[in-house]
Short mmCIF file of C-alpha atoms in Angstrom, two decimals:
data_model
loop_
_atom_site.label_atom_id
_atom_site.label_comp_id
_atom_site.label_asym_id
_atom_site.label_seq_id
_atom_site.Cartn_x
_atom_site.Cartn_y
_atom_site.Cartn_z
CA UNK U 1 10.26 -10.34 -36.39
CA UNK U 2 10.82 -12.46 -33.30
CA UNK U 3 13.86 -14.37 -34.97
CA UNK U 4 16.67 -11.24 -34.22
CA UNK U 5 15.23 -10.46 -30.65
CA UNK U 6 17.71 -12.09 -28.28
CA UNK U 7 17.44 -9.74 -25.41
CA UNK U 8 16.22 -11.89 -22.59
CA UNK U 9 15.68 -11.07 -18.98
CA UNK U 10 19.24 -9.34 -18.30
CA UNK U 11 19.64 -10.85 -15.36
CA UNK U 12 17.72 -14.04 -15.77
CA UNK U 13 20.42 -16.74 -15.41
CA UNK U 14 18.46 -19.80 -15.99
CA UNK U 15 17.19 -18.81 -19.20
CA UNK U 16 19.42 -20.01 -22.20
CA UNK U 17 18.82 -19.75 -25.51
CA UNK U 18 17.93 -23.10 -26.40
CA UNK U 19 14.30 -22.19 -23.67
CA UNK U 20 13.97 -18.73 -23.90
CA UNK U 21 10.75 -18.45 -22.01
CA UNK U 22 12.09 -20.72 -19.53
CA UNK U 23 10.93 -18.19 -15.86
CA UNK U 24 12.36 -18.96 -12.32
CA UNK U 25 10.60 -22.02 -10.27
CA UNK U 26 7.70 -20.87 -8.02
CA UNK U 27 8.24 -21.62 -4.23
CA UNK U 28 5.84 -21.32 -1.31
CA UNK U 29 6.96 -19.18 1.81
CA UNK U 30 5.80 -20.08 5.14
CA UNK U 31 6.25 -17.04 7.80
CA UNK U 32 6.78 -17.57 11.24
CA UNK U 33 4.81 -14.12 12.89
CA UNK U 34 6.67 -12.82 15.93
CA UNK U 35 4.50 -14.55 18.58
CA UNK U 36 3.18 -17.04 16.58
CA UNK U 37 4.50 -20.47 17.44
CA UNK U 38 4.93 -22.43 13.39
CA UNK U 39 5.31 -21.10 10.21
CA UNK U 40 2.12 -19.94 8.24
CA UNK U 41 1.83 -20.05 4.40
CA UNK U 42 1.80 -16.20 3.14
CA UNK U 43 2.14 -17.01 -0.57
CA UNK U 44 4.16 -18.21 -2.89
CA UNK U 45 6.96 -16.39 -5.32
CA UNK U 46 9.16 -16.72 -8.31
CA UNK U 47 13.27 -17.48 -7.42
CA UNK U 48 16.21 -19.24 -9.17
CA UNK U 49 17.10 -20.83 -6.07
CA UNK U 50 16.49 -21.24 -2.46
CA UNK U 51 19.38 -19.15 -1.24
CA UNK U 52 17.16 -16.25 -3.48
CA UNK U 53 14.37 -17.33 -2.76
CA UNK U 54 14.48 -17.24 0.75
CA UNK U 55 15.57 -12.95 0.22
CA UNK U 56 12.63 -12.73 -2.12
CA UNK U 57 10.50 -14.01 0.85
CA UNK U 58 12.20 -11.75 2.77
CA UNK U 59 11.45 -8.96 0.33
CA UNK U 60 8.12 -9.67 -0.67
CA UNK U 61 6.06 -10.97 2.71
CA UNK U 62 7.70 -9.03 5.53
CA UNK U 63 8.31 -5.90 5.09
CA UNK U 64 5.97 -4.24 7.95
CA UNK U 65 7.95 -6.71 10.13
CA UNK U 66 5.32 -9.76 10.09
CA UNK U 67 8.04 -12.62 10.93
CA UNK U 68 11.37 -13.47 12.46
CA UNK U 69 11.63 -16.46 10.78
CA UNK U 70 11.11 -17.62 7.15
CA UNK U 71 10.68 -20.86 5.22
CA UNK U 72 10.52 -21.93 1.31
CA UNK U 73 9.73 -24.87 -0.57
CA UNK U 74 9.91 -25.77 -3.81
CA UNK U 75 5.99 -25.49 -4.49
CA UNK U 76 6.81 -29.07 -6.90
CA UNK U 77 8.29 -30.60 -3.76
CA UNK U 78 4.83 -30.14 -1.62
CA UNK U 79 2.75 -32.88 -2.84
CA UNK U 80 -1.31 -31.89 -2.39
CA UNK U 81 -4.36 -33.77 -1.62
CA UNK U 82 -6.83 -33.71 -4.81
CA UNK U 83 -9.80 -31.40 -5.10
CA UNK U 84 -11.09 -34.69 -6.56
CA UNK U 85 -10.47 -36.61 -3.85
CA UNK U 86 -12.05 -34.41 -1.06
CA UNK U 87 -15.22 -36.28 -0.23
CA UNK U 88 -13.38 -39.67 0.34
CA UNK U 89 -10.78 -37.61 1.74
CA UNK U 90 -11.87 -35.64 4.74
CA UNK U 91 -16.36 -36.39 4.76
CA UNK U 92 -15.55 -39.48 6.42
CA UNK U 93 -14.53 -37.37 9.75
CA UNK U 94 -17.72 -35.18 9.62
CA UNK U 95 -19.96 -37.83 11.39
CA UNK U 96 -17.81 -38.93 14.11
CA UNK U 97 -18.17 -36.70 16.99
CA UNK U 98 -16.89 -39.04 19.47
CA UNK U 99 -13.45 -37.89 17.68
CA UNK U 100 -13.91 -34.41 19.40
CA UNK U 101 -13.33 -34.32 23.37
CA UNK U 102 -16.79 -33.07 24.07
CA UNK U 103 -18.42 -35.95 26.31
CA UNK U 104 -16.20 -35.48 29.31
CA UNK U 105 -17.61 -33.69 32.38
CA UNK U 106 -14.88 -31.12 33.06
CA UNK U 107 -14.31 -30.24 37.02
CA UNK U 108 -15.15 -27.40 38.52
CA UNK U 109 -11.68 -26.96 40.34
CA UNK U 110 -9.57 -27.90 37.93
CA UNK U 111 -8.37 -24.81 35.89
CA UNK U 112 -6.02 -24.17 32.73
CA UNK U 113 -8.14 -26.82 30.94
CA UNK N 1 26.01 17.32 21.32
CA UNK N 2 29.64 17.25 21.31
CA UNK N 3 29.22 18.07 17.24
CA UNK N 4 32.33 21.09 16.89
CA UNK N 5 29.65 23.41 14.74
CA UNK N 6 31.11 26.49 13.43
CA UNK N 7 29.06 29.73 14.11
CA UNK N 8 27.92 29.89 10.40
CA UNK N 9 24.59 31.47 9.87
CA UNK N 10 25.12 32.53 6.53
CA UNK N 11 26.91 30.34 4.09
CA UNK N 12 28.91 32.19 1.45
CA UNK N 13 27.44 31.82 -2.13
CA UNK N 14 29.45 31.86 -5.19
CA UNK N 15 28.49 33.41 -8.42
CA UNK N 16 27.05 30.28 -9.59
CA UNK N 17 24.44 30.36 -6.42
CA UNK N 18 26.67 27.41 -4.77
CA UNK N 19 26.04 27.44 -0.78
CA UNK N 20 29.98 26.52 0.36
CA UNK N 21 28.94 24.43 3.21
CA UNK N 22 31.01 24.97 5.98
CA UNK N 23 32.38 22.53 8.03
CA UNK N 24 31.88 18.78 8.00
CA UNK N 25 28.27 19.98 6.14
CA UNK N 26 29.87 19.62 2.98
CA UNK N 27 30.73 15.81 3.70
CA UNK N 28 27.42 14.72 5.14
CA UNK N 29 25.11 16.86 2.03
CA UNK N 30 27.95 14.71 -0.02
CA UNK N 31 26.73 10.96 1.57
CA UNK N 32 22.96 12.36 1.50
CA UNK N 33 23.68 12.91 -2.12
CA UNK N 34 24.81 9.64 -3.01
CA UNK N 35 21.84 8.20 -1.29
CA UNK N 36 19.19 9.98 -3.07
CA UNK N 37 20.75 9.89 -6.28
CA UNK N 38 21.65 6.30 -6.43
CA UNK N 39 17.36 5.51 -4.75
CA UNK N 40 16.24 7.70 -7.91
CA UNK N 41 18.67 5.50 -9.93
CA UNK N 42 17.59 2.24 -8.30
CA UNK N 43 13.69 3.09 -8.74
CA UNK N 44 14.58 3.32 -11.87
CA UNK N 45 13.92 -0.44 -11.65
CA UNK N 46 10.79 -0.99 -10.84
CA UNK N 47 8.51 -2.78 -13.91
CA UNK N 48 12.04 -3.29 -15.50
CA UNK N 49 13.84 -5.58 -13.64
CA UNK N 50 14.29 -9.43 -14.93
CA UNK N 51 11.15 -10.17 -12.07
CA UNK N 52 8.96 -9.23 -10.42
CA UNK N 53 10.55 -10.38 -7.34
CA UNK N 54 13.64 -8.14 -8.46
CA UNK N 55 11.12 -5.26 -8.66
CA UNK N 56 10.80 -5.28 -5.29
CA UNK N 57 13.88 -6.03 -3.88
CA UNK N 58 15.75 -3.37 -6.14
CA UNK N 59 12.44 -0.72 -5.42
CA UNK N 60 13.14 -1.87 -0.79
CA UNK N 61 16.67 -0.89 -1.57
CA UNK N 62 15.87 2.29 -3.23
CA UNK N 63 13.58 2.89 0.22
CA UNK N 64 15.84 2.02 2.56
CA UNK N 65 18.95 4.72 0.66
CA UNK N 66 15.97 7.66 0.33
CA UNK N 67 15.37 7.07 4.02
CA UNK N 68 19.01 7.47 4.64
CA UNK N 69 19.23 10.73 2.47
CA UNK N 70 15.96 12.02 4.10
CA UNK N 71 17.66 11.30 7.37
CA UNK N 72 20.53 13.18 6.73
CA UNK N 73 19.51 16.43 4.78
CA UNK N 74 17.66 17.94 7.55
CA UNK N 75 20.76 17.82 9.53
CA UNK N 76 22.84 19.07 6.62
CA UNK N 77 20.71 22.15 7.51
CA UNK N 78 21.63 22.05 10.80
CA UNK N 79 25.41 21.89 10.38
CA UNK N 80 25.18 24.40 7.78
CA UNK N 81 23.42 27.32 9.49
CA UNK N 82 20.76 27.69 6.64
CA UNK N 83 17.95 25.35 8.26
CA UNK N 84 17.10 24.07 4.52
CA UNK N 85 14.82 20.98 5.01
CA UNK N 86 14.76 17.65 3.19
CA UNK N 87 13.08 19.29 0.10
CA UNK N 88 15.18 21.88 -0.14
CA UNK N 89 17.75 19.72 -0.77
CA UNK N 90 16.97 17.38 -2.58
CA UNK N 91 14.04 19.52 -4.88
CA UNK N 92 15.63 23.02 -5.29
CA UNK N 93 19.15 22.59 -5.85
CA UNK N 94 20.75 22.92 -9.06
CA UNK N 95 23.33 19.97 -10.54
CA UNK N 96 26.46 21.90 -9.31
CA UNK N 97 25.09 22.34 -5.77
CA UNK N 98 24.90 17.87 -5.69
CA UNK N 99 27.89 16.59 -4.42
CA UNK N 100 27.60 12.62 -5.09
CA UNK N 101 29.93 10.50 -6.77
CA UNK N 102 29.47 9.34 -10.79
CA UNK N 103 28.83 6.01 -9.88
CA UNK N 104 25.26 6.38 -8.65
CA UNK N 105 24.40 9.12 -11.38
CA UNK N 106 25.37 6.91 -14.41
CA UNK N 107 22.56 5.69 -16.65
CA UNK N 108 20.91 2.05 -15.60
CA UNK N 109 22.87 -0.26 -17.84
CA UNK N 110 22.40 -4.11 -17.79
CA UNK N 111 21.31 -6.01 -14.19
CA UNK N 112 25.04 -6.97 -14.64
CA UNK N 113 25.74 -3.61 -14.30
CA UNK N 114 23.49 -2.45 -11.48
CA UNK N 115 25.11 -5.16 -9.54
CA UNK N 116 28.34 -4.30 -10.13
CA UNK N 117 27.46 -0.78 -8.92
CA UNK N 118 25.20 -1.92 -5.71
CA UNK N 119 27.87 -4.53 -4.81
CA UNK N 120 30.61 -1.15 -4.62
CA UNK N 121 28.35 0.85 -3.41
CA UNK N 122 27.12 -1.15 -0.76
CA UNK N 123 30.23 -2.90 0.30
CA UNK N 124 31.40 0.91 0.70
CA UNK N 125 29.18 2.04 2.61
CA UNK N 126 29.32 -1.10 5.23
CA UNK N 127 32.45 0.17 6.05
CA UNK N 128 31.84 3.77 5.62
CA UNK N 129 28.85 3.78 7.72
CA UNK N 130 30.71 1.64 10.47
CA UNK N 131 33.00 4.98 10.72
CA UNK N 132 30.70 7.37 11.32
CA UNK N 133 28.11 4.83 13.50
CA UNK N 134 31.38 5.61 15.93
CA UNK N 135 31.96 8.97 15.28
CA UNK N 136 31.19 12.14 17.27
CA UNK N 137 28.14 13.64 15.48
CA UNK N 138 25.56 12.04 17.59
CA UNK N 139 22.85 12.51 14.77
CA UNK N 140 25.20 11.41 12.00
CA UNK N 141 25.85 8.52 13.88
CA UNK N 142 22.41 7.26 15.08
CA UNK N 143 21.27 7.59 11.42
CA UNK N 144 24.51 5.33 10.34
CA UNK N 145 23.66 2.63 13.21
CA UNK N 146 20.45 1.80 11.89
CA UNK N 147 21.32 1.99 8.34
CA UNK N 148 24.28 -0.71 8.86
CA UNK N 149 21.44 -3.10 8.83
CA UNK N 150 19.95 -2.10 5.95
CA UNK N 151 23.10 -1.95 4.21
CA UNK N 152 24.59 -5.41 5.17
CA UNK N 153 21.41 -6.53 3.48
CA UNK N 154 22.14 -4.70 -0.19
CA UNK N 155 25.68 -5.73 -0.07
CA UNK N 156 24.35 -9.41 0.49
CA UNK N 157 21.94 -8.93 -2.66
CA UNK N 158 24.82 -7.82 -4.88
CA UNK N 159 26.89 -10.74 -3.91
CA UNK N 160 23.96 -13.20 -4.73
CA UNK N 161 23.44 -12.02 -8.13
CA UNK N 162 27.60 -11.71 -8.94
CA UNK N 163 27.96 -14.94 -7.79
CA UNK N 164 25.26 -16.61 -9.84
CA UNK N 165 25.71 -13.87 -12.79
CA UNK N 166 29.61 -14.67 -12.79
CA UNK N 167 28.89 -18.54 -12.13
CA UNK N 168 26.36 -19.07 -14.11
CA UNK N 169 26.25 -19.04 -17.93
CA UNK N 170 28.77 -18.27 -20.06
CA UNK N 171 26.53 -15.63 -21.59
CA UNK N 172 26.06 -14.59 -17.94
CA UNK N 173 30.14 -14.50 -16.85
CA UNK N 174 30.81 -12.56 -20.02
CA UNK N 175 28.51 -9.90 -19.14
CA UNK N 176 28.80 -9.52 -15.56
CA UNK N 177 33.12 -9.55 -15.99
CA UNK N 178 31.79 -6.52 -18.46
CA UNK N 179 29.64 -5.15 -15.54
CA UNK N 180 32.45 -5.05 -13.21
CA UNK N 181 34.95 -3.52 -15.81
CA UNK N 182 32.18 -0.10 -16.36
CA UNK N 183 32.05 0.09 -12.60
CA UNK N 184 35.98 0.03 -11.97
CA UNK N 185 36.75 3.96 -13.30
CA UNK N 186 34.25 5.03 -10.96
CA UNK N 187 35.68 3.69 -7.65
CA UNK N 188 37.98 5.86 -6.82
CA UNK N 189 36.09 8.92 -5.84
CA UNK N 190 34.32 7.16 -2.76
CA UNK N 191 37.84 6.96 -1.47
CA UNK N 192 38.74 10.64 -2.06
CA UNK N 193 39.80 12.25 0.92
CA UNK N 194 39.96 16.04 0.41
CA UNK N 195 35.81 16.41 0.50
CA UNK N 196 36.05 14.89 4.05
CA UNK N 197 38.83 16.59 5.28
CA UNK N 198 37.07 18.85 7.86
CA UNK N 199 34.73 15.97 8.64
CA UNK N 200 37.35 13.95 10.07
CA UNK N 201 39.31 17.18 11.36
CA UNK N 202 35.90 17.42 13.63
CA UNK N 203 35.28 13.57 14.30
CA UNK N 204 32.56 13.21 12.63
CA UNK N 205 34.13 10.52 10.67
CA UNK N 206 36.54 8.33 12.87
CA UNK N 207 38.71 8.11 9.88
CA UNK N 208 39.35 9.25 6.07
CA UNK N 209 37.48 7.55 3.16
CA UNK N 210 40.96 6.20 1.96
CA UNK N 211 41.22 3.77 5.06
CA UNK N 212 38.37 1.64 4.49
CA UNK N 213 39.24 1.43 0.76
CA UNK N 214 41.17 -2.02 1.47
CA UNK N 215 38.68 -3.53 3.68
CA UNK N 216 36.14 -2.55 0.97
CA UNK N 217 38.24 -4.03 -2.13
CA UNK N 218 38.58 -7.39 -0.06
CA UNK N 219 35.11 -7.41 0.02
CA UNK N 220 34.26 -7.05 -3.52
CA UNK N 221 37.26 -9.45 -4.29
CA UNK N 222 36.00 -12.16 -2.27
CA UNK N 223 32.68 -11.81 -4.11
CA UNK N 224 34.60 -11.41 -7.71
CA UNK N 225 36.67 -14.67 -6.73
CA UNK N 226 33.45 -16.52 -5.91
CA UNK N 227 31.93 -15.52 -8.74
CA UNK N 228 34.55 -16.93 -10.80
CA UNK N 229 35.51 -13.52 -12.15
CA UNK N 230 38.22 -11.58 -11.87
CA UNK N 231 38.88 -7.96 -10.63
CA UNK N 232 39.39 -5.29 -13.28
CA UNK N 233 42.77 -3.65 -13.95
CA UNK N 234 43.38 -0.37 -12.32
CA UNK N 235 41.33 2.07 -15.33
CA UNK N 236 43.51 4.83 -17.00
CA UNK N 237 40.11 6.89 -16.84
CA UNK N 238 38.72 7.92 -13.48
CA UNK N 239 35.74 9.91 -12.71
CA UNK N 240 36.38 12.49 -10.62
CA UNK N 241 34.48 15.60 -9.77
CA UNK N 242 31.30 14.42 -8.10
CA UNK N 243 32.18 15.88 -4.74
CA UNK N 244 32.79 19.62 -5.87
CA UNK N 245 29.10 19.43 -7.98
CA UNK N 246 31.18 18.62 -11.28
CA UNK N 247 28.92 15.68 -12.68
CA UNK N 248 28.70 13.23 -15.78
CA UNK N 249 26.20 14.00 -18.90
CA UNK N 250 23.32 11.54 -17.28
CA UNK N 251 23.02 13.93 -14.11
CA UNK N 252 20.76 16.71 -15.50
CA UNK N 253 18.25 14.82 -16.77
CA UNK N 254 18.22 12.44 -13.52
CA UNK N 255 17.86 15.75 -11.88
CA UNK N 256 15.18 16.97 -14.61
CA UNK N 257 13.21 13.67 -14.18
CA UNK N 258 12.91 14.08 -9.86
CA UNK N 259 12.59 17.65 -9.36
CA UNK N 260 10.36 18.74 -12.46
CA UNK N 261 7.17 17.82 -10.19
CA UNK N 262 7.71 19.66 -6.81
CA UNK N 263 9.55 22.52 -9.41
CA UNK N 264 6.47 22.98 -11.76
CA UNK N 265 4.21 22.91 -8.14
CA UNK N 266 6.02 25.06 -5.68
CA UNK N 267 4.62 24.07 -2.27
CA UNK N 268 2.68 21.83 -3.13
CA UNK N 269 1.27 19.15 -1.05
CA UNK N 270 -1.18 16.27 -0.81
#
């Protein structure tokens, strides 16, 4: 039954017969908002390439005009801190308030601070 | 307005219940045409293209050429003297009153195919639309001026996919060279000049379709040669036809499939 279907995505180009089910590489898109001053990750998407994958971004995450500006990444080129690794990670930092600039005594005069 | 309209009020009808739209009328109802026809064709898409992603980008193309067409028929109404709106246009005319081109009625064939048609289409109307965006029908051009944009941007998606479709495998160059030999016959009748004779008699249109057809073909060539392809012969068959409401086989039922709604519901509204 599945040995005569050959019809594959029409337009897929990376598939080839020899890995059929072979999709597109995923790719995170970062969004830079019109007043916003970096990129923000929107989500991620399906592309052949960056070239396309930078339209699909385009496509996809800003169509009511959210961004003037639009990255990708190959989502296997972003390497990820570990669930598992979270406590040893980023606990250490949560008993160190002297980290935060809270025990200076701001003056009274001095303004934009 | 400097538009030249003539003092039609009422539109002479022949005995097949055809409006003869006077004027340059006839030419912009003939561009709204193509618009809508080739957005029903292109929604056509949606759920069927190779992605997802391709869903989308195929269903904001569709958007951006029914925004054009909605654009457009309202002022078709103007020029015309009958005040139709956008619905009756595109919802309440019958297939010999439509006066676009084969090439966006045909049946969705292969992606290879679509491409071949968006990257003709698109490349035409860049040029096309640059015409008008200068010509004397302040509405006609305002609505080309903001649809360059758009347009720039389909022609650019065709040329992706040709490139990578014609560069890619050899299963992929065999069917997109195949793509670009179904398009070829239906070229010719964006370039026809007769149906937008009194348009550029009135300056609507800066100048006839024929002149932009070389800038056009060196766009699609430079696209073909990237792609590794090469450009059809000149076909023996063309389609021609389109612009006097003469169309192809797939045309009724593309009509049947987008007016049977607001046809079965006269009026009615949500």
């Amino acid at each position: 039954m599945s040995g005569d279907t050959t019809t594959t995505g029409a337009g897929a180009p990376a598939a080839s017969p020899d890995t059929p089910e072979r999709s597109w590489p995923l790719w995170e898109v970062f969004v830079r908002g019109k007043r916003g001053l970096s990129h923000v990750h929107v989500g991620s998407l399906h592309a052949p390439d960056a070239e396309m994958a930078l339209r699909n971004g385009r496509d996809l995450y800003t169509r009511r005009q959210e961004g003037v500006s639009i990255w990708v990444v190959r989502a296997d080129d972003i390497t990820a801190s570990s669930p598992d690794e979270k406590d040893s990670f980023f606990d250490p930092a949560a008993d160190k308030i002297y980290r935060h600039p809270t025990f200076y005594d701001v003056p009274e005069d001095v303004e934009y601070l | 307005m400097t538009t030249p309209t003539d003092p039609v009020t009422d539109p002479a009808t022949d005995d097949a219940g055809v409006a003869r739209e006077a004027g340059s009328a006839a030419y912009v109802l003939a561009l709204a045409d193509d618009a809508l026809v080739y957005a029903q064709r292109l929604g056509e898409w949606m759920t069927n293209a190779p992605q997802i992603e391709e869903d989308m980008a195929l269903g904001n193309i569709a958007l951006d050429l029914l925004g054009q067409a909605r654009a457009l028929y309202p002022h078709v109404g103007v020029l015309d003297g009958t005040g139709r709106g956008e619905d009756d246009y595109a919802m309440l005319r019958d297939e010999r009153a439509f006066r676009n081109v084969h090439l966006v009625e045909q049946e969705r064939g292969d992606f290879g195919q679509e491409m071949a048609r968006l990257l003709w289409f698109s490349a035409w109307q860049c040029e096309l639309h640059g015409r008008l965006a200068a010509g004397s029908d302040e509405v006609l051009a305002g609505v080309a001026g903001k649809s360059l944009k758009e347009v720039r941007y389909h022609l650019d998606h065709a040329r992706q996919w040709v490139v990578r479709l014609g560069d890619g495998t050899a299963e992929s160059h065999r069917r997109m060279q195949a793509a670009l030999e179904w398009a070829a016959p239906y070229v010719d009748e964006l370039f026809d000049d007769e149906p937008a004779a009194a348009a550029v008699a009135a300056g609507v249109l800066t100048a006839p379709p024929s002149s932009v057809r070389p800038s056009v073909e060196r766009a699609v060539e430079e696209v073909v040669a990237t792609a590794t392809l090469t450009m059809p012969e000149t076909p023996r068959w063309r389609s021609r036809g389109g612009r006097d409401g003469i169309h192809s086989r797939p045309m009724g039922s593309l009509l049947a499939e987008m007016q049977h709604i607001a046809r079965s519901h006269p009026g009615a509204t949500w």
